[in-house]
Amino acid sequence: MMMNRRDLGHVALGLFAAATLATPFAALASDEAPDALIRRLSAEILTAIKSDPSIKTGDLPKVIALVDQKVMPNVNFRRMTAAAVGPGWRQATPEQQKRLQDEFKILLVRTYAGALNQVSDQTIQVKPLRASPDDKDVLVRTEILGRGDPIQLDYRLEKTPGEGAGWKIYNLNVLGVWLVETYRGQFAQEINAKGVDGLIETLAARNKANAATKV
């Protein structure tokens, strides 16, 4: 099943919505169950989007600032990028790995920005968590409810090492399709044809083309 632009927009929306962590609540995050964390953070970001017209219309500088300041510290983005790149990640130099992360983030941020104008009366329903207290890797299942059919949005989170480190998202699923696996197939084709540098160039060109169009 291939995702269209709208579905990818909900992927990015879900990723950044669940990962957004307001500073006043930082001390609480490590004590929260992963499903409670997803529920609270999703509600917070939906409220922020609805209350700020410039964010809702996809003001890119504001979206980037939101992602950099609030989101990225709460996503294991290196693991996500490495998993999406696949075996090619181990072949990449540290500089290539940095470029891959930078370009992949820009791609997702612009998808997120383009999805914001779809947000109106959506709510998030978090399903009961099936996990034991000792689990370090969990699946949190949710649905976005609003106009049209419910949108399945599931998250993979890991308990990070260290006391009070909290949970981090490293993959998510929209409508039965996992984000990392979807990009892995696309990225593998580019690496097989053009190598790691070719993938970087393709991502950069896509981001440049996206920047030339209105969000």
Short mmCIF file of C-alpha atoms in Angstrom, two decimals:
data_model
loop_
_atom_site.label_atom_id
_atom_site.label_comp_id
_atom_site.label_asym_id
_atom_site.label_seq_id
_atom_site.Cartn_x
_atom_site.Cartn_y
_atom_site.Cartn_z
CA MET A 1 0.00 0.00 0.00
CA MET A 2 1.53 3.32 -1.10
CA MET A 3 0.87 6.48 0.88
CA ASN A 4 -0.35 9.60 -0.87
CA ARG A 5 0.63 13.14 0.12
CA ARG A 6 -2.27 13.41 2.56
CA ASP A 7 -1.29 10.16 4.30
CA LEU A 8 2.36 11.26 4.52
CA GLY A 9 1.16 14.53 5.98
CA HIS A 10 -0.60 12.67 8.75
CA VAL A 11 2.54 10.60 9.32
CA ALA A 12 4.58 13.72 9.88
CA LEU A 13 1.83 15.35 11.91
CA GLY A 14 1.63 12.33 14.16
CA LEU A 15 5.38 12.10 14.58
CA PHE A 16 5.85 15.70 15.55
CA ALA A 17 2.62 15.90 17.52
CA ALA A 18 3.51 13.01 19.76
CA ALA A 19 7.13 14.05 20.12
CA THR A 20 6.56 17.71 21.01
CA LEU A 21 7.58 18.26 24.61
CA ALA A 22 6.90 21.56 26.34
CA THR A 23 9.72 22.61 28.69
CA PRO A 24 7.56 22.93 31.84
CA PHE A 25 6.69 19.24 31.56
CA ALA A 26 10.20 17.93 30.87
CA ALA A 27 10.64 16.60 34.39
CA LEU A 28 7.42 14.62 34.08
CA ALA A 29 8.24 12.86 30.83
CA SER A 30 10.54 10.25 32.32
CA ASP A 31 7.88 9.29 34.89
CA GLU A 32 5.01 9.00 32.43
CA ALA A 33 3.90 5.78 30.83
CA PRO A 34 4.51 5.93 27.07
CA ASP A 35 0.79 5.94 26.23
CA ALA A 36 0.14 8.78 28.66
CA LEU A 37 3.02 10.70 27.11
CA ILE A 38 1.59 10.27 23.61
CA ARG A 39 -1.88 11.32 24.77
CA ARG A 40 -0.74 14.50 26.52
CA LEU A 41 1.75 15.64 23.91
CA SER A 42 -0.63 15.02 21.03
CA ALA A 43 -3.26 17.16 22.75
CA GLU A 44 -0.72 19.91 23.40
CA ILE A 45 0.47 20.21 19.82
CA LEU A 46 -3.03 20.06 18.35
CA THR A 47 -3.99 22.92 20.65
CA ALA A 48 -0.89 24.89 19.62
CA ILE A 49 -1.63 24.42 15.92
CA LYS A 50 -5.25 25.47 16.26
CA SER A 51 -4.39 28.56 18.31
CA ASP A 52 -1.62 29.91 16.03
CA PRO A 53 -2.84 30.75 12.51
CA SER A 54 0.71 31.13 11.14
CA ILE A 55 1.68 27.62 12.28
CA LYS A 56 -1.57 26.18 10.95
CA THR A 57 -0.94 27.65 7.50
CA GLY A 58 2.53 26.08 7.41
CA ASP A 59 4.80 29.04 8.21
CA LEU A 60 8.04 27.16 7.54
CA PRO A 61 10.39 29.14 9.84
CA LYS A 62 7.96 28.63 12.72
CA VAL A 63 7.57 24.95 11.93
CA ILE A 64 11.34 24.47 11.78
CA ALA A 65 11.78 26.32 15.08
CA LEU A 66 9.11 24.13 16.66
CA VAL A 67 10.77 20.97 15.42
CA ASP A 68 14.30 21.98 16.43
CA GLN A 69 13.43 23.30 19.87
CA LYS A 70 10.69 20.93 20.97
CA VAL A 71 10.63 17.83 18.82
CA MET A 72 14.07 16.58 17.92
CA PRO A 73 15.29 16.03 21.51
CA ASN A 74 12.44 13.54 21.93
CA VAL A 75 12.95 11.44 18.79
CA ASN A 76 15.81 9.02 18.22
CA PHE A 77 16.29 10.55 14.80
CA ARG A 78 19.69 8.97 14.22
CA ARG A 79 18.17 5.52 14.71
CA MET A 80 15.21 6.45 12.49
CA THR A 81 17.44 7.71 9.69
CA ALA A 82 19.82 4.75 9.95
CA ALA A 83 16.92 2.31 9.77
CA ALA A 84 15.42 4.12 6.76
CA VAL A 85 18.77 4.14 4.92
CA GLY A 86 19.35 0.47 5.73
CA PRO A 87 22.71 -1.27 5.04
CA GLY A 88 23.95 1.83 3.25
CA TRP A 89 24.13 3.63 6.59
CA ARG A 90 27.08 1.51 7.69
CA GLN A 91 28.88 2.36 4.46
CA ALA A 92 28.40 6.08 4.95
CA THR A 93 31.08 8.30 6.45
CA PRO A 94 30.21 10.44 9.51
CA GLU A 95 29.82 13.46 7.21
CA GLN A 96 27.49 11.51 4.90
CA GLN A 97 25.46 10.33 7.89
CA LYS A 98 25.07 13.92 9.05
CA ARG A 99 23.95 15.01 5.57
CA LEU A 100 21.45 12.16 5.42
CA GLN A 101 19.95 13.15 8.78
CA ASP A 102 19.78 16.82 7.77
CA GLU A 103 18.09 16.18 4.42
CA PHE A 104 15.71 13.57 5.85
CA LYS A 105 14.65 16.00 8.57
CA ILE A 106 13.97 18.75 6.03
CA LEU A 107 11.87 16.33 4.00
CA LEU A 108 9.74 15.43 7.01
CA VAL A 109 9.48 19.01 8.25
CA ARG A 110 8.13 20.22 4.92
CA THR A 111 5.66 17.34 4.81
CA TYR A 112 4.55 18.35 8.29
CA ALA A 113 4.20 21.99 7.28
CA GLY A 114 2.10 20.98 4.29
CA ALA A 115 -0.17 18.90 6.51
CA LEU A 116 -0.96 21.62 9.03
CA ASN A 117 -3.75 23.23 7.03
CA GLN A 118 -5.63 19.93 7.33
CA VAL A 119 -5.88 20.29 11.10
CA SER A 120 -9.26 21.56 12.26
CA ASP A 121 -11.32 19.48 14.67
CA GLN A 122 -9.14 16.40 15.01
CA THR A 123 -8.72 14.59 18.32
CA ILE A 124 -6.41 11.76 19.32
CA GLN A 125 -7.69 8.52 20.84
CA VAL A 126 -4.99 6.42 22.52
CA LYS A 127 -5.78 2.72 22.80
CA PRO A 128 -4.96 0.65 25.91
CA LEU A 129 -1.25 -0.15 26.14
CA ARG A 130 -0.30 -3.83 25.99
CA ALA A 131 3.06 -3.87 27.73
CA SER A 132 4.65 -4.85 31.01
CA PRO A 133 6.32 -2.33 33.35
CA ASP A 134 9.75 -3.78 32.50
CA ASP A 135 9.42 -3.43 28.73
CA LYS A 136 12.00 -1.18 27.08
CA ASP A 137 10.38 -1.17 23.64
CA VAL A 138 6.64 -0.60 23.27
CA LEU A 139 3.94 -0.05 20.68
CA VAL A 140 1.40 2.71 21.36
CA ARG A 141 -1.66 2.56 19.13
CA THR A 142 -3.77 5.64 18.43
CA GLU A 143 -6.38 6.95 16.03
CA ILE A 144 -6.87 10.48 14.72
CA LEU A 145 -10.58 11.21 14.80
CA GLY A 146 -12.20 14.04 12.86
CA ARG A 147 -13.51 14.51 9.37
CA GLY A 148 -13.72 11.31 7.37
CA ASP A 149 -12.59 7.89 8.47
CA PRO A 150 -10.37 7.43 11.54
CA ILE A 151 -6.66 7.48 10.76
CA GLN A 152 -4.60 4.71 12.34
CA LEU A 153 -1.40 6.11 13.83
CA ASP A 154 0.86 3.82 15.87
CA TYR A 155 4.20 4.58 17.51
CA ARG A 156 7.27 2.55 18.39
CA LEU A 157 9.04 3.97 21.43
CA GLU A 158 12.20 2.94 23.24
CA LYS A 159 13.17 3.52 26.85
CA THR A 160 16.43 5.39 26.64
CA PRO A 161 19.39 4.36 28.82
CA GLY A 162 20.07 6.26 32.02
CA GLU A 163 18.05 7.35 35.00
CA GLY A 164 15.09 9.54 34.09
CA ALA A 165 15.88 9.53 30.38
CA GLY A 166 12.29 8.89 29.32
CA TRP A 167 10.92 7.48 26.08
CA LYS A 168 11.85 8.31 22.49
CA ILE A 169 10.00 7.61 19.26
CA TYR A 170 11.91 5.77 16.54
CA ASN A 171 9.19 4.65 14.10
CA LEU A 172 5.51 5.10 13.39
CA ASN A 173 2.75 3.54 11.38
CA VAL A 174 -0.02 5.28 9.46
CA LEU A 175 -2.87 3.27 7.95
CA GLY A 176 -0.88 0.06 8.30
CA VAL A 177 2.33 1.38 6.71
CA TRP A 178 5.49 1.95 8.78
CA LEU A 179 7.39 5.16 8.02
CA VAL A 180 10.89 3.69 8.22
CA GLU A 181 10.09 0.69 6.02
CA THR A 182 8.41 2.90 3.42
CA TYR A 183 11.46 5.13 3.05
CA ARG A 184 13.86 2.19 3.25
CA GLY A 185 12.53 0.83 -0.02
CA GLN A 186 12.84 4.21 -1.75
CA PHE A 187 16.30 4.90 -0.34
CA ALA A 188 17.60 1.43 -1.23
CA GLN A 189 16.77 2.02 -4.89
CA GLU A 190 18.72 5.27 -4.88
CA ILE A 191 21.73 3.75 -3.09
CA ASN A 192 21.82 0.75 -5.43
CA ALA A 193 21.75 3.04 -8.44
CA LYS A 194 23.87 5.99 -7.31
CA GLY A 195 25.45 5.18 -3.96
CA VAL A 196 25.12 7.08 -0.68
CA ASP A 197 26.13 10.38 -2.28
CA GLY A 198 23.45 9.80 -4.91
CA LEU A 199 20.81 9.40 -2.21
CA ILE A 200 21.97 12.60 -0.52
CA GLU A 201 21.83 14.46 -3.84
CA THR A 202 18.33 13.11 -4.56
CA LEU A 203 17.04 14.17 -1.13
CA ALA A 204 18.64 17.59 -1.48
CA ALA A 205 17.10 18.05 -4.95
CA ARG A 206 13.68 17.00 -3.68
CA ASN A 207 13.92 19.41 -0.76
CA LYS A 208 15.03 22.21 -3.10
CA ALA A 209 12.09 21.54 -5.41
CA ASN A 210 9.71 21.47 -2.45
CA ALA A 211 11.12 24.79 -1.21
CA ALA A 212 10.27 26.36 -4.56
CA THR A 213 6.60 25.50 -4.16
CA LYS A 214 4.11 27.01 -1.75
CA VAL A 215 3.59 24.87 1.37
#
